[in-house]
Amino acid sequence: MQIVMEQNYCNLIKPMSVVTQEAISYIAGRREHNITSLKTRWKKFNKQCMGGIEPNTVYTIAGISGSGKSSIANLIQTDIIDLNPNEDIIVLTFSLEMVGFRQIGRTLSNKLRKTTSALYSSETDLDDDTFRKVINVSNQLKEYPVYFVDTPGTPTQVDNIIRTFYDKYVKNKHKHFIIIYDHALLTKQIGSVIETISELERVFIQVKKLPMTSVIQLAQMNRNIESPERINNPLSHYPMRSDLSSSDAIFQASDYVLVIHRPEILNIQEYGPSHLPTTNKVYMHMLKNRDAGKPCILEFENELMFNNLVEA
């Protein structure tokens, strides 16, 4: 038994020559476009993220409630399919905060330039012409290779779902496998929140190593950024690593940490020491970028009423 265990451990060890050849193969694959990042609609975002959504990478998108992080994840979900027609892609979305059909409602809002309020006939009934457009776009969306999970699970259950899905739909098929997880704090607890998040992050670190797999997780900010002391001090406006809930585990596991912030909803008139405008503005703070360089801030025009952000 001990000999078998020692042999199994030996299988986990790679010599430098093997790892170096893996690096060469990756560089050659990128050079020859056999390995590609999946483009989004945001060119500056793509530039900062090695061309878009990179394989074998964990992205964390964090923000306070109402900042637009779910809308960004929803846009990425459709963009990677719409804007990368030559790539074979499959998406597994954990829609834990809202049921799946409401995610589709946001997609319809974006594609039809109608608010979800109008689509859901909250004030006046949806007109026949728009409803026909809803049906037409919905028929197109039905063909998207996107699958939904809307029941929270423990980290172990999340891991089992991902690996079962991978074995059935992805393995040996040379597909880009995108996992979208909305959001980390809604994971079914196995102890304390910190213990649960730490275990979830360990799952994502292992899962991202599957071939051509990317993880996009959403995370919540704590309330510190909303304190009067922060709001009244321009030097403290920008989000920091410590503003993430369970920040240590999430930050360590992530290759990219992106914080979406709308200072306007905190009644901030001028944002940060550079006095950036806030009216109809959304800012993306790149707090961690493992591969491509130093932190930066990307500016967007707020079109969240249509579940959209326009790169400024």
PDB file of C-alpha atoms in Angstrom:
ATOM      1  CA  MET A   1       0.000   0.000   0.000  1.00  0.00           C
ATOM      2  CA  GLN A   2       2.796   2.432   0.902  1.00  0.00           C
ATOM      3  CA  ILE A   3       4.581   1.740  -2.402  1.00  0.00           C
ATOM      4  CA  VAL A   4       1.364   2.528  -4.335  1.00  0.00           C
ATOM      5  CA  MET A   5       0.939   5.779  -2.406  1.00  0.00           C
ATOM      6  CA  GLU A   6       4.535   6.772  -3.121  1.00  0.00           C
ATOM      7  CA  GLN A   7       4.021   6.091  -6.830  1.00  0.00           C
ATOM      8  CA  ASN A   8       0.894   8.279  -6.797  1.00  0.00           C
ATOM      9  CA  TYR A   9       2.816  11.112  -5.172  1.00  0.00           C
ATOM     10  CA  CYS A  10       5.562  10.762  -7.770  1.00  0.00           C
ATOM     11  CA  ASN A  11       2.959  11.339 -10.486  1.00  0.00           C
ATOM     12  CA  LEU A  12       2.365  14.805  -9.000  1.00  0.00           C
ATOM     13  CA  ILE A  13       5.992  15.866  -9.456  1.00  0.00           C
ATOM     14  CA  LYS A  14       7.163  17.446 -12.725  1.00  0.00           C
ATOM     15  CA  PRO A  15      10.801  18.107 -13.667  1.00  0.00           C
ATOM     16  CA  MET A  16      11.873  21.536 -14.894  1.00  0.00           C
ATOM     17  CA  SER A  17      12.196  20.236 -18.451  1.00  0.00           C
ATOM     18  CA  VAL A  18       8.510  19.283 -18.591  1.00  0.00           C
ATOM     19  CA  VAL A  19       7.263  22.566 -17.122  1.00  0.00           C
ATOM     20  CA  THR A  20       9.529  24.560 -19.457  1.00  0.00           C
ATOM     21  CA  GLN A  21       8.174  22.676 -22.460  1.00  0.00           C
ATOM     22  CA  GLU A  22       4.640  23.470 -21.272  1.00  0.00           C
ATOM     23  CA  ALA A  23       5.567  27.174 -21.224  1.00  0.00           C
ATOM     24  CA  ILE A  24       7.008  26.944 -24.752  1.00  0.00           C
ATOM     25  CA  SER A  25       3.891  25.146 -25.977  1.00  0.00           C
ATOM     26  CA  TYR A  26       1.695  27.849 -24.470  1.00  0.00           C
ATOM     27  CA  ILE A  27       3.728  30.678 -26.022  1.00  0.00           C
ATOM     28  CA  ALA A  28       3.684  28.901 -29.396  1.00  0.00           C
ATOM     29  CA  GLY A  29      -0.060  28.304 -29.083  1.00  0.00           C
ATOM     30  CA  ARG A  30      -0.666  31.997 -28.427  1.00  0.00           C
ATOM     31  CA  ARG A  31       1.647  32.982 -31.295  1.00  0.00           C
ATOM     32  CA  GLU A  32      -0.132  30.681 -33.735  1.00  0.00           C
ATOM     33  CA  HIS A  33      -3.602  31.564 -32.359  1.00  0.00           C
ATOM     34  CA  ASN A  34      -4.289  28.000 -31.324  1.00  0.00           C
ATOM     35  CA  ILE A  35      -4.710  29.368 -27.812  1.00  0.00           C
ATOM     36  CA  THR A  36      -6.732  32.575 -27.643  1.00  0.00           C
ATOM     37  CA  SER A  37      -8.343  34.868 -25.128  1.00  0.00           C
ATOM     38  CA  LEU A  38     -12.048  35.510 -25.587  1.00  0.00           C
ATOM     39  CA  LYS A  39     -12.758  39.129 -26.524  1.00  0.00           C
ATOM     40  CA  THR A  40     -15.331  41.290 -24.769  1.00  0.00           C
ATOM     41  CA  ARG A  41     -16.879  44.530 -26.049  1.00  0.00           C
ATOM     42  CA  TRP A  42     -14.396  46.604 -24.008  1.00  0.00           C
ATOM     43  CA  LYS A  43     -11.100  47.124 -25.808  1.00  0.00           C
ATOM     44  CA  LYS A  44      -9.276  48.655 -22.845  1.00  0.00           C
ATOM     45  CA  PHE A  45     -10.447  45.827 -20.626  1.00  0.00           C
ATOM     46  CA  ASN A  46      -9.218  43.309 -23.185  1.00  0.00           C
ATOM     47  CA  LYS A  47      -5.843  45.031 -23.353  1.00  0.00           C
ATOM     48  CA  GLN A  48      -5.413  44.908 -19.586  1.00  0.00           C
ATOM     49  CA  CYS A  49      -6.484  41.241 -19.436  1.00  0.00           C
ATOM     50  CA  MET A  50      -4.169  39.624 -21.996  1.00  0.00           C
ATOM     51  CA  GLY A  51      -6.706  40.037 -24.800  1.00  0.00           C
ATOM     52  CA  GLY A  52      -9.900  39.231 -22.898  1.00  0.00           C
ATOM     53  CA  ILE A  53     -10.960  36.206 -20.884  1.00  0.00           C
ATOM     54  CA  GLU A  54      -7.802  34.133 -20.610  1.00  0.00           C
ATOM     55  CA  PRO A  55      -7.735  30.341 -20.168  1.00  0.00           C
ATOM     56  CA  ASN A  56      -6.650  28.887 -16.803  1.00  0.00           C
ATOM     57  CA  THR A  57      -7.433  32.123 -14.989  1.00  0.00           C
ATOM     58  CA  VAL A  58      -9.641  33.227 -12.087  1.00  0.00           C
ATOM     59  CA  TYR A  59     -11.286  36.655 -12.412  1.00  0.00           C
ATOM     60  CA  THR A  60     -12.982  38.261  -9.422  1.00  0.00           C
ATOM     61  CA  ILE A  61     -15.461  41.068 -10.067  1.00  0.00           C
ATOM     62  CA  ALA A  62     -16.417  42.805  -6.831  1.00  0.00           C
ATOM     63  CA  GLY A  63     -18.615  45.754  -5.920  1.00  0.00           C
ATOM     64  CA  ILE A  64     -21.181  47.118  -3.497  1.00  0.00           C
ATOM     65  CA  SER A  65     -24.855  46.357  -4.127  1.00  0.00           C
ATOM     66  CA  GLY A  66     -26.131  48.169  -7.209  1.00  0.00           C
ATOM     67  CA  SER A  67     -22.686  48.776  -8.688  1.00  0.00           C
ATOM     68  CA  GLY A  68     -23.363  46.709 -11.821  1.00  0.00           C
ATOM     69  CA  LYS A  69     -21.183  43.659 -11.243  1.00  0.00           C
ATOM     70  CA  SER A  70     -23.935  41.193 -12.210  1.00  0.00           C
ATOM     71  CA  SER A  71     -24.643  43.174 -15.378  1.00  0.00           C
ATOM     72  CA  ILE A  72     -20.947  43.021 -16.310  1.00  0.00           C
ATOM     73  CA  ALA A  73     -20.876  39.262 -15.798  1.00  0.00           C
ATOM     74  CA  ASN A  74     -24.011  38.948 -17.909  1.00  0.00           C
ATOM     75  CA  LEU A  75     -22.418  41.020 -20.701  1.00  0.00           C
ATOM     76  CA  ILE A  76     -19.263  38.916 -20.608  1.00  0.00           C
ATOM     77  CA  GLN A  77     -21.397  35.766 -20.827  1.00  0.00           C
ATOM     78  CA  THR A  78     -23.003  36.852 -24.103  1.00  0.00           C
ATOM     79  CA  ASP A  79     -19.992  38.761 -25.504  1.00  0.00           C
ATOM     80  CA  ILE A  80     -17.672  35.778 -25.448  1.00  0.00           C
ATOM     81  CA  ILE A  81     -20.176  33.930 -27.633  1.00  0.00           C
ATOM     82  CA  ASP A  82     -21.189  36.822 -29.896  1.00  0.00           C
ATOM     83  CA  LEU A  83     -17.689  38.255 -30.434  1.00  0.00           C
ATOM     84  CA  ASN A  84     -15.728  35.014 -30.790  1.00  0.00           C
ATOM     85  CA  PRO A  85     -17.645  33.130 -33.481  1.00  0.00           C
ATOM     86  CA  ASN A  86     -14.704  30.922 -34.448  1.00  0.00           C
ATOM     87  CA  GLU A  87     -14.215  29.567 -30.932  1.00  0.00           C
ATOM     88  CA  ASP A  88     -15.994  26.580 -29.424  1.00  0.00           C
ATOM     89  CA  ILE A  89     -17.324  27.814 -26.080  1.00  0.00           C
ATOM     90  CA  ILE A  90     -19.496  26.440 -23.305  1.00  0.00           C
ATOM     91  CA  VAL A  91     -20.602  28.349 -20.202  1.00  0.00           C
ATOM     92  CA  LEU A  92     -21.759  27.110 -16.812  1.00  0.00           C
ATOM     93  CA  THR A  93     -23.396  29.926 -14.820  1.00  0.00           C
ATOM     94  CA  PHE A  94     -24.152  29.671 -11.114  1.00  0.00           C
ATOM     95  CA  SER A  95     -26.964  32.221 -10.875  1.00  0.00           C
ATOM     96  CA  LEU A  96     -27.394  32.132  -7.110  1.00  0.00           C
ATOM     97  CA  GLU A  97     -28.603  35.689  -6.532  1.00  0.00           C
ATOM     98  CA  MET A  98     -31.432  35.654  -9.068  1.00  0.00           C
ATOM     99  CA  VAL A  99     -33.244  32.944 -10.991  1.00  0.00           C
ATOM    100  CA  GLY A 100     -31.958  32.212 -14.464  1.00  0.00           C
ATOM    101  CA  PHE A 101     -34.862  33.681 -16.414  1.00  0.00           C
ATOM    102  CA  ARG A 102     -34.186  37.097 -14.878  1.00  0.00           C
ATOM    103  CA  GLN A 103     -30.633  36.881 -16.172  1.00  0.00           C
ATOM    104  CA  ILE A 104     -32.142  36.340 -19.619  1.00  0.00           C
ATOM    105  CA  GLY A 105     -34.347  39.374 -19.000  1.00  0.00           C
ATOM    106  CA  ARG A 106     -31.203  41.451 -18.537  1.00  0.00           C
ATOM    107  CA  THR A 107     -29.749  40.081 -21.756  1.00  0.00           C
ATOM    108  CA  LEU A 108     -32.955  40.967 -23.620  1.00  0.00           C
ATOM    109  CA  SER A 109     -32.843  44.440 -22.076  1.00  0.00           C
ATOM    110  CA  ASN A 110     -29.341  44.948 -23.440  1.00  0.00           C
ATOM    111  CA  LYS A 111     -29.986  43.562 -26.904  1.00  0.00           C
ATOM    112  CA  LEU A 112     -33.324  45.355 -27.401  1.00  0.00           C
ATOM    113  CA  ARG A 113     -32.365  48.608 -25.640  1.00  0.00           C
ATOM    114  CA  LYS A 114     -35.410  48.312 -23.408  1.00  0.00           C
ATOM    115  CA  THR A 115     -35.454  48.526 -19.624  1.00  0.00           C
ATOM    116  CA  THR A 116     -36.441  45.375 -17.775  1.00  0.00           C
ATOM    117  CA  SER A 117     -39.253  47.457 -16.302  1.00  0.00           C
ATOM    118  CA  ALA A 118     -40.655  47.983 -19.809  1.00  0.00           C
ATOM    119  CA  LEU A 119     -40.130  44.340 -20.784  1.00  0.00           C
ATOM    120  CA  TYR A 120     -41.999  43.192 -17.673  1.00  0.00           C
ATOM    121  CA  SER A 121     -44.953  45.569 -18.347  1.00  0.00           C
ATOM    122  CA  SER A 122     -44.553  47.215 -14.945  1.00  0.00           C
ATOM    123  CA  GLU A 123     -46.398  50.390 -15.983  1.00  0.00           C
ATOM    124  CA  THR A 124     -47.897  49.762 -19.420  1.00  0.00           C
ATOM    125  CA  ASP A 125     -48.346  46.526 -21.309  1.00  0.00           C
ATOM    126  CA  LEU A 126     -45.555  45.629 -23.691  1.00  0.00           C
ATOM    127  CA  ASP A 127     -46.577  46.452 -27.270  1.00  0.00           C
ATOM    128  CA  ASP A 128     -46.958  43.710 -29.869  1.00  0.00           C
ATOM    129  CA  ASP A 129     -44.010  44.804 -32.000  1.00  0.00           C
ATOM    130  CA  THR A 130     -41.572  44.731 -29.067  1.00  0.00           C
ATOM    131  CA  PHE A 131     -42.953  41.405 -27.887  1.00  0.00           C
ATOM    132  CA  ARG A 132     -42.284  39.942 -31.357  1.00  0.00           C
ATOM    133  CA  LYS A 133     -38.692  41.198 -31.063  1.00  0.00           C
ATOM    134  CA  VAL A 134     -38.456  39.565 -27.638  1.00  0.00           C
ATOM    135  CA  ILE A 135     -39.501  36.245 -29.163  1.00  0.00           C
ATOM    136  CA  ASN A 136     -37.031  36.589 -32.056  1.00  0.00           C
ATOM    137  CA  VAL A 137     -34.065  37.396 -29.812  1.00  0.00           C
ATOM    138  CA  SER A 138     -35.129  34.713 -27.320  1.00  0.00           C
ATOM    139  CA  ASN A 139     -35.071  32.118 -30.087  1.00  0.00           C
ATOM    140  CA  GLN A 140     -31.478  33.130 -30.818  1.00  0.00           C
ATOM    141  CA  LEU A 141     -30.534  32.961 -27.133  1.00  0.00           C
ATOM    142  CA  LYS A 142     -31.918  29.437 -26.884  1.00  0.00           C
ATOM    143  CA  GLU A 143     -29.055  28.331 -29.145  1.00  0.00           C
ATOM    144  CA  TYR A 144     -26.357  29.748 -26.849  1.00  0.00           C
ATOM    145  CA  PRO A 145     -24.247  27.039 -25.143  1.00  0.00           C
ATOM    146  CA  VAL A 146     -25.028  28.362 -21.651  1.00  0.00           C
ATOM    147  CA  TYR A 147     -26.218  26.241 -18.726  1.00  0.00           C
ATOM    148  CA  PHE A 148     -27.567  27.503 -15.389  1.00  0.00           C
ATOM    149  CA  VAL A 149     -27.402  26.374 -11.776  1.00  0.00           C
ATOM    150  CA  ASP A 150     -29.604  28.411  -9.423  1.00  0.00           C
ATOM    151  CA  THR A 151     -29.461  26.323  -6.238  1.00  0.00           C
ATOM    152  CA  PRO A 152     -26.697  27.202  -3.746  1.00  0.00           C
ATOM    153  CA  GLY A 153     -24.370  24.400  -2.678  1.00  0.00           C
ATOM    154  CA  THR A 154     -21.379  23.851  -0.435  1.00  0.00           C
ATOM    155  CA  PRO A 155     -17.902  24.261  -1.962  1.00  0.00           C
ATOM    156  CA  THR A 156     -17.667  20.481  -2.308  1.00  0.00           C
ATOM    157  CA  GLN A 157     -21.029  20.364  -4.100  1.00  0.00           C
ATOM    158  CA  VAL A 158     -19.937  23.214  -6.385  1.00  0.00           C
ATOM    159  CA  ASP A 159     -16.788  21.264  -7.205  1.00  0.00           C
ATOM    160  CA  ASN A 160     -18.790  18.111  -7.955  1.00  0.00           C
ATOM    161  CA  ILE A 161     -21.221  20.014 -10.217  1.00  0.00           C
ATOM    162  CA  ILE A 162     -18.374  21.605 -12.178  1.00  0.00           C
ATOM    163  CA  ARG A 163     -16.478  18.344 -12.643  1.00  0.00           C
ATOM    164  CA  THR A 164     -19.605  16.371 -13.563  1.00  0.00           C
ATOM    165  CA  PHE A 165     -20.500  19.032 -16.131  1.00  0.00           C
ATOM    166  CA  TYR A 166     -16.923  19.062 -17.435  1.00  0.00           C
ATOM    167  CA  ASP A 167     -16.852  15.279 -17.888  1.00  0.00           C
ATOM    168  CA  LYS A 168     -20.189  15.298 -19.728  1.00  0.00           C
ATOM    169  CA  TYR A 169     -19.927  18.374 -21.950  1.00  0.00           C
ATOM    170  CA  VAL A 170     -16.314  19.547 -22.158  1.00  0.00           C
ATOM    171  CA  LYS A 171     -13.730  16.803 -21.703  1.00  0.00           C
ATOM    172  CA  ASN A 172     -11.767  15.875 -24.844  1.00  0.00           C
ATOM    173  CA  LYS A 173     -13.764  18.352 -26.989  1.00  0.00           C
ATOM    174  CA  HIS A 174     -11.288  21.287 -27.130  1.00  0.00           C
ATOM    175  CA  LYS A 175     -13.837  23.791 -25.840  1.00  0.00           C
ATOM    176  CA  HIS A 176     -13.348  26.997 -23.904  1.00  0.00           C
ATOM    177  CA  PHE A 177     -15.027  26.255 -20.574  1.00  0.00           C
ATOM    178  CA  ILE A 178     -16.238  29.386 -18.763  1.00  0.00           C
ATOM    179  CA  ILE A 179     -17.580  29.198 -15.213  1.00  0.00           C
ATOM    180  CA  ILE A 180     -19.502  32.249 -13.942  1.00  0.00           C
ATOM    181  CA  TYR A 181     -20.248  32.254 -10.211  1.00  0.00           C
ATOM    182  CA  ASP A 182     -22.701  34.877  -8.890  1.00  0.00           C
ATOM    183  CA  HIS A 183     -21.777  35.256  -6.101  1.00  0.00           C
ATOM    184  CA  ALA A 184     -19.279  33.901  -3.547  1.00  0.00           C
ATOM    185  CA  LEU A 185     -21.130  34.908  -0.363  1.00  0.00           C
ATOM    186  CA  LEU A 186     -24.194  32.902  -1.439  1.00  0.00           C
ATOM    187  CA  THR A 187     -22.283  29.631  -1.199  1.00  0.00           C
ATOM    188  CA  LYS A 188     -23.898  27.238   1.293  1.00  0.00           C
ATOM    189  CA  GLN A 189     -21.877  27.489   4.475  1.00  0.00           C
ATOM    190  CA  ILE A 190     -19.796  24.635   5.880  1.00  0.00           C
ATOM    191  CA  GLY A 191     -18.695  26.575   8.965  1.00  0.00           C
ATOM    192  CA  SER A 192     -17.878  30.238   9.215  1.00  0.00           C
ATOM    193  CA  VAL A 193     -18.134  32.529   6.193  1.00  0.00           C
ATOM    194  CA  ILE A 194     -14.343  32.758   5.999  1.00  0.00           C
ATOM    195  CA  GLU A 195     -13.977  28.965   6.100  1.00  0.00           C
ATOM    196  CA  THR A 196     -16.595  28.582   3.373  1.00  0.00           C
ATOM    197  CA  ILE A 197     -15.043  31.199   1.094  1.00  0.00           C
ATOM    198  CA  SER A 198     -11.553  29.795   1.651  1.00  0.00           C
ATOM    199  CA  GLU A 199     -12.722  26.337   0.620  1.00  0.00           C
ATOM    200  CA  LEU A 200     -14.575  27.746  -2.411  1.00  0.00           C
ATOM    201  CA  GLU A 201     -11.397  29.524  -3.514  1.00  0.00           C
ATOM    202  CA  ARG A 202      -9.447  26.273  -3.218  1.00  0.00           C
ATOM    203  CA  VAL A 203     -12.033  24.705  -5.529  1.00  0.00           C
ATOM    204  CA  PHE A 204     -11.574  27.480  -8.099  1.00  0.00           C
ATOM    205  CA  ILE A 205      -7.762  27.260  -7.929  1.00  0.00           C
ATOM    206  CA  GLN A 206      -7.989  23.573  -8.844  1.00  0.00           C
ATOM    207  CA  VAL A 207     -10.788  23.920 -11.397  1.00  0.00           C
ATOM    208  CA  LYS A 208      -8.985  26.632 -13.395  1.00  0.00           C
ATOM    209  CA  LYS A 209      -6.271  24.071 -14.140  1.00  0.00           C
ATOM    210  CA  LEU A 210      -8.661  22.096 -16.318  1.00  0.00           C
ATOM    211  CA  PRO A 211      -7.781  22.621 -20.012  1.00  0.00           C
ATOM    212  CA  MET A 212      -9.059  25.917 -21.471  1.00  0.00           C
ATOM    213  CA  THR A 213     -11.041  26.735 -18.322  1.00  0.00           C
ATOM    214  CA  SER A 214     -11.697  30.202 -16.889  1.00  0.00           C
ATOM    215  CA  VAL A 215     -13.528  31.157 -13.700  1.00  0.00           C
ATOM    216  CA  ILE A 216     -15.356  34.478 -13.283  1.00  0.00           C
ATOM    217  CA  GLN A 217     -16.601  34.907  -9.734  1.00  0.00           C
ATOM    218  CA  LEU A 218     -18.549  37.806  -8.291  1.00  0.00           C
ATOM    219  CA  ALA A 219     -17.829  39.024  -4.778  1.00  0.00           C
ATOM    220  CA  GLN A 220     -19.302  41.549  -2.392  1.00  0.00           C
ATOM    221  CA  MET A 221     -17.556  44.563  -0.891  1.00  0.00           C
ATOM    222  CA  ASN A 222     -17.861  45.190   2.828  1.00  0.00           C
ATOM    223  CA  ARG A 223     -19.540  48.340   4.134  1.00  0.00           C
ATOM    224  CA  ASN A 224     -16.356  50.192   5.034  1.00  0.00           C
ATOM    225  CA  ILE A 225     -16.185  51.934   1.657  1.00  0.00           C
ATOM    226  CA  GLU A 226     -19.611  53.468   2.384  1.00  0.00           C
ATOM    227  CA  SER A 227     -18.546  55.057   5.690  1.00  0.00           C
ATOM    228  CA  PRO A 228     -18.809  58.868   6.012  1.00  0.00           C
ATOM    229  CA  GLU A 229     -15.078  59.044   6.747  1.00  0.00           C
ATOM    230  CA  ARG A 230     -14.281  57.436   3.387  1.00  0.00           C
ATOM    231  CA  ILE A 231     -16.899  59.417   1.464  1.00  0.00           C
ATOM    232  CA  ASN A 232     -15.689  62.761   2.859  1.00  0.00           C
ATOM    233  CA  ASN A 233     -12.009  62.071   2.168  1.00  0.00           C
ATOM    234  CA  PRO A 234     -11.080  61.976  -1.546  1.00  0.00           C
ATOM    235  CA  LEU A 235      -7.850  60.142  -0.704  1.00  0.00           C
ATOM    236  CA  SER A 236      -9.972  57.242   0.616  1.00  0.00           C
ATOM    237  CA  HIS A 237     -12.531  57.036  -2.197  1.00  0.00           C
ATOM    238  CA  TYR A 238     -10.853  54.308  -4.206  1.00  0.00           C
ATOM    239  CA  PRO A 239     -11.532  50.683  -3.223  1.00  0.00           C
ATOM    240  CA  MET A 240      -8.754  48.704  -1.589  1.00  0.00           C
ATOM    241  CA  ARG A 241      -7.986  45.037  -1.132  1.00  0.00           C
ATOM    242  CA  SER A 242      -9.323  45.136   2.442  1.00  0.00           C
ATOM    243  CA  ASP A 243     -12.732  46.290   1.149  1.00  0.00           C
ATOM    244  CA  LEU A 244     -13.448  42.822  -0.262  1.00  0.00           C
ATOM    245  CA  SER A 245     -15.426  40.511   1.968  1.00  0.00           C
ATOM    246  CA  SER A 246     -13.135  37.596   2.925  1.00  0.00           C
ATOM    247  CA  SER A 247     -10.461  39.544   1.082  1.00  0.00           C
ATOM    248  CA  ASP A 248      -7.394  37.413   1.827  1.00  0.00           C
ATOM    249  CA  ALA A 249      -8.765  34.145   0.423  1.00  0.00           C
ATOM    250  CA  ILE A 250     -10.357  35.777  -2.630  1.00  0.00           C
ATOM    251  CA  PHE A 251      -7.367  37.982  -3.412  1.00  0.00           C
ATOM    252  CA  GLN A 252      -4.900  35.123  -3.159  1.00  0.00           C
ATOM    253  CA  ALA A 253      -6.943  32.806  -5.386  1.00  0.00           C
ATOM    254  CA  SER A 254      -7.592  35.387  -8.107  1.00  0.00           C
ATOM    255  CA  ASP A 255      -5.392  36.210 -11.073  1.00  0.00           C
ATOM    256  CA  TYR A 256      -7.388  39.402 -11.642  1.00  0.00           C
ATOM    257  CA  VAL A 257      -9.359  41.402  -9.065  1.00  0.00           C
ATOM    258  CA  LEU A 258     -11.666  43.995 -10.612  1.00  0.00           C
ATOM    259  CA  VAL A 259     -13.777  46.302  -8.434  1.00  0.00           C
ATOM    260  CA  ILE A 260     -16.774  47.993 -10.021  1.00  0.00           C
ATOM    261  CA  HIS A 261     -17.621  51.254  -8.303  1.00  0.00           C
ATOM    262  CA  ARG A 262     -20.350  53.859  -8.804  1.00  0.00           C
ATOM    263  CA  PRO A 263     -19.375  56.801  -6.580  1.00  0.00           C
ATOM    264  CA  GLU A 264     -22.539  58.563  -7.713  1.00  0.00           C
ATOM    265  CA  ILE A 265     -24.730  56.247  -5.599  1.00  0.00           C
ATOM    266  CA  LEU A 266     -22.721  57.300  -2.520  1.00  0.00           C
ATOM    267  CA  ASN A 267     -23.443  60.969  -3.355  1.00  0.00           C
ATOM    268  CA  ILE A 268     -19.781  61.615  -4.192  1.00  0.00           C
ATOM    269  CA  GLN A 269     -19.598  64.644  -6.490  1.00  0.00           C
ATOM    270  CA  GLU A 270     -15.899  64.414  -7.421  1.00  0.00           C
ATOM    271  CA  TYR A 271     -14.186  61.050  -7.241  1.00  0.00           C
ATOM    272  CA  GLY A 272     -10.770  60.527  -5.735  1.00  0.00           C
ATOM    273  CA  PRO A 273      -7.721  62.804  -5.600  1.00  0.00           C
ATOM    274  CA  SER A 274      -7.939  63.377  -9.371  1.00  0.00           C
ATOM    275  CA  HIS A 275     -11.503  64.743  -9.014  1.00  0.00           C
ATOM    276  CA  LEU A 276     -12.950  62.363 -11.580  1.00  0.00           C
ATOM    277  CA  PRO A 277     -16.542  63.030 -12.695  1.00  0.00           C
ATOM    278  CA  THR A 278     -19.267  60.860 -11.181  1.00  0.00           C
ATOM    279  CA  THR A 279     -22.467  61.695 -13.078  1.00  0.00           C
ATOM    280  CA  ASN A 280     -23.453  58.601 -15.087  1.00  0.00           C
ATOM    281  CA  LYS A 281     -19.990  57.126 -14.526  1.00  0.00           C
ATOM    282  CA  VAL A 282     -18.888  53.652 -13.505  1.00  0.00           C
ATOM    283  CA  TYR A 283     -15.245  52.938 -12.677  1.00  0.00           C
ATOM    284  CA  MET A 284     -13.451  49.600 -12.829  1.00  0.00           C
ATOM    285  CA  HIS A 285     -10.470  49.427 -10.489  1.00  0.00           C
ATOM    286  CA  MET A 286      -8.038  46.680 -11.399  1.00  0.00           C
ATOM    287  CA  LEU A 287      -6.541  45.902  -7.992  1.00  0.00           C
ATOM    288  CA  LYS A 288      -4.676  42.792  -9.076  1.00  0.00           C
ATOM    289  CA  ASN A 289      -3.269  41.801 -12.424  1.00  0.00           C
ATOM    290  CA  ARG A 290      -1.072  38.751 -12.092  1.00  0.00           C
ATOM    291  CA  ASP A 291       0.298  38.818 -15.648  1.00  0.00           C
ATOM    292  CA  ALA A 292       0.028  42.137 -17.389  1.00  0.00           C
ATOM    293  CA  GLY A 293       1.258  44.841 -15.059  1.00  0.00           C
ATOM    294  CA  LYS A 294       0.271  47.409 -12.475  1.00  0.00           C
ATOM    295  CA  PRO A 295      -3.205  48.390 -11.209  1.00  0.00           C
ATOM    296  CA  CYS A 296      -5.264  50.844 -13.235  1.00  0.00           C
ATOM    297  CA  ILE A 297      -8.698  52.470 -13.419  1.00  0.00           C
ATOM    298  CA  LEU A 298     -11.016  52.070 -16.426  1.00  0.00           C
ATOM    299  CA  GLU A 299     -13.858  54.529 -16.965  1.00  0.00           C
ATOM    300  CA  PHE A 300     -17.309  53.627 -18.307  1.00  0.00           C
ATOM    301  CA  GLU A 301     -20.479  55.495 -19.189  1.00  0.00           C
ATOM    302  CA  ASN A 302     -23.403  54.173 -17.185  1.00  0.00           C
ATOM    303  CA  GLU A 303     -26.053  52.472 -19.317  1.00  0.00           C
ATOM    304  CA  LEU A 304     -27.123  50.045 -16.613  1.00  0.00           C
ATOM    305  CA  MET A 305     -30.747  50.899 -17.308  1.00  0.00           C
ATOM    306  CA  PHE A 306     -30.138  48.811 -20.450  1.00  0.00           C
ATOM    307  CA  ASN A 307     -27.764  46.488 -18.569  1.00  0.00           C
ATOM    308  CA  ASN A 308     -24.787  47.913 -20.431  1.00  0.00           C
ATOM    309  CA  LEU A 309     -21.545  49.754 -19.803  1.00  0.00           C
ATOM    310  CA  VAL A 310     -19.898  51.850 -22.516  1.00  0.00           C
ATOM    311  CA  GLU A 311     -16.125  52.192 -22.376  1.00  0.00           C
ATOM    312  CA  ALA A 312     -15.169  55.843 -22.139  1.00  0.00           C
TER     313      ALA A 312
END
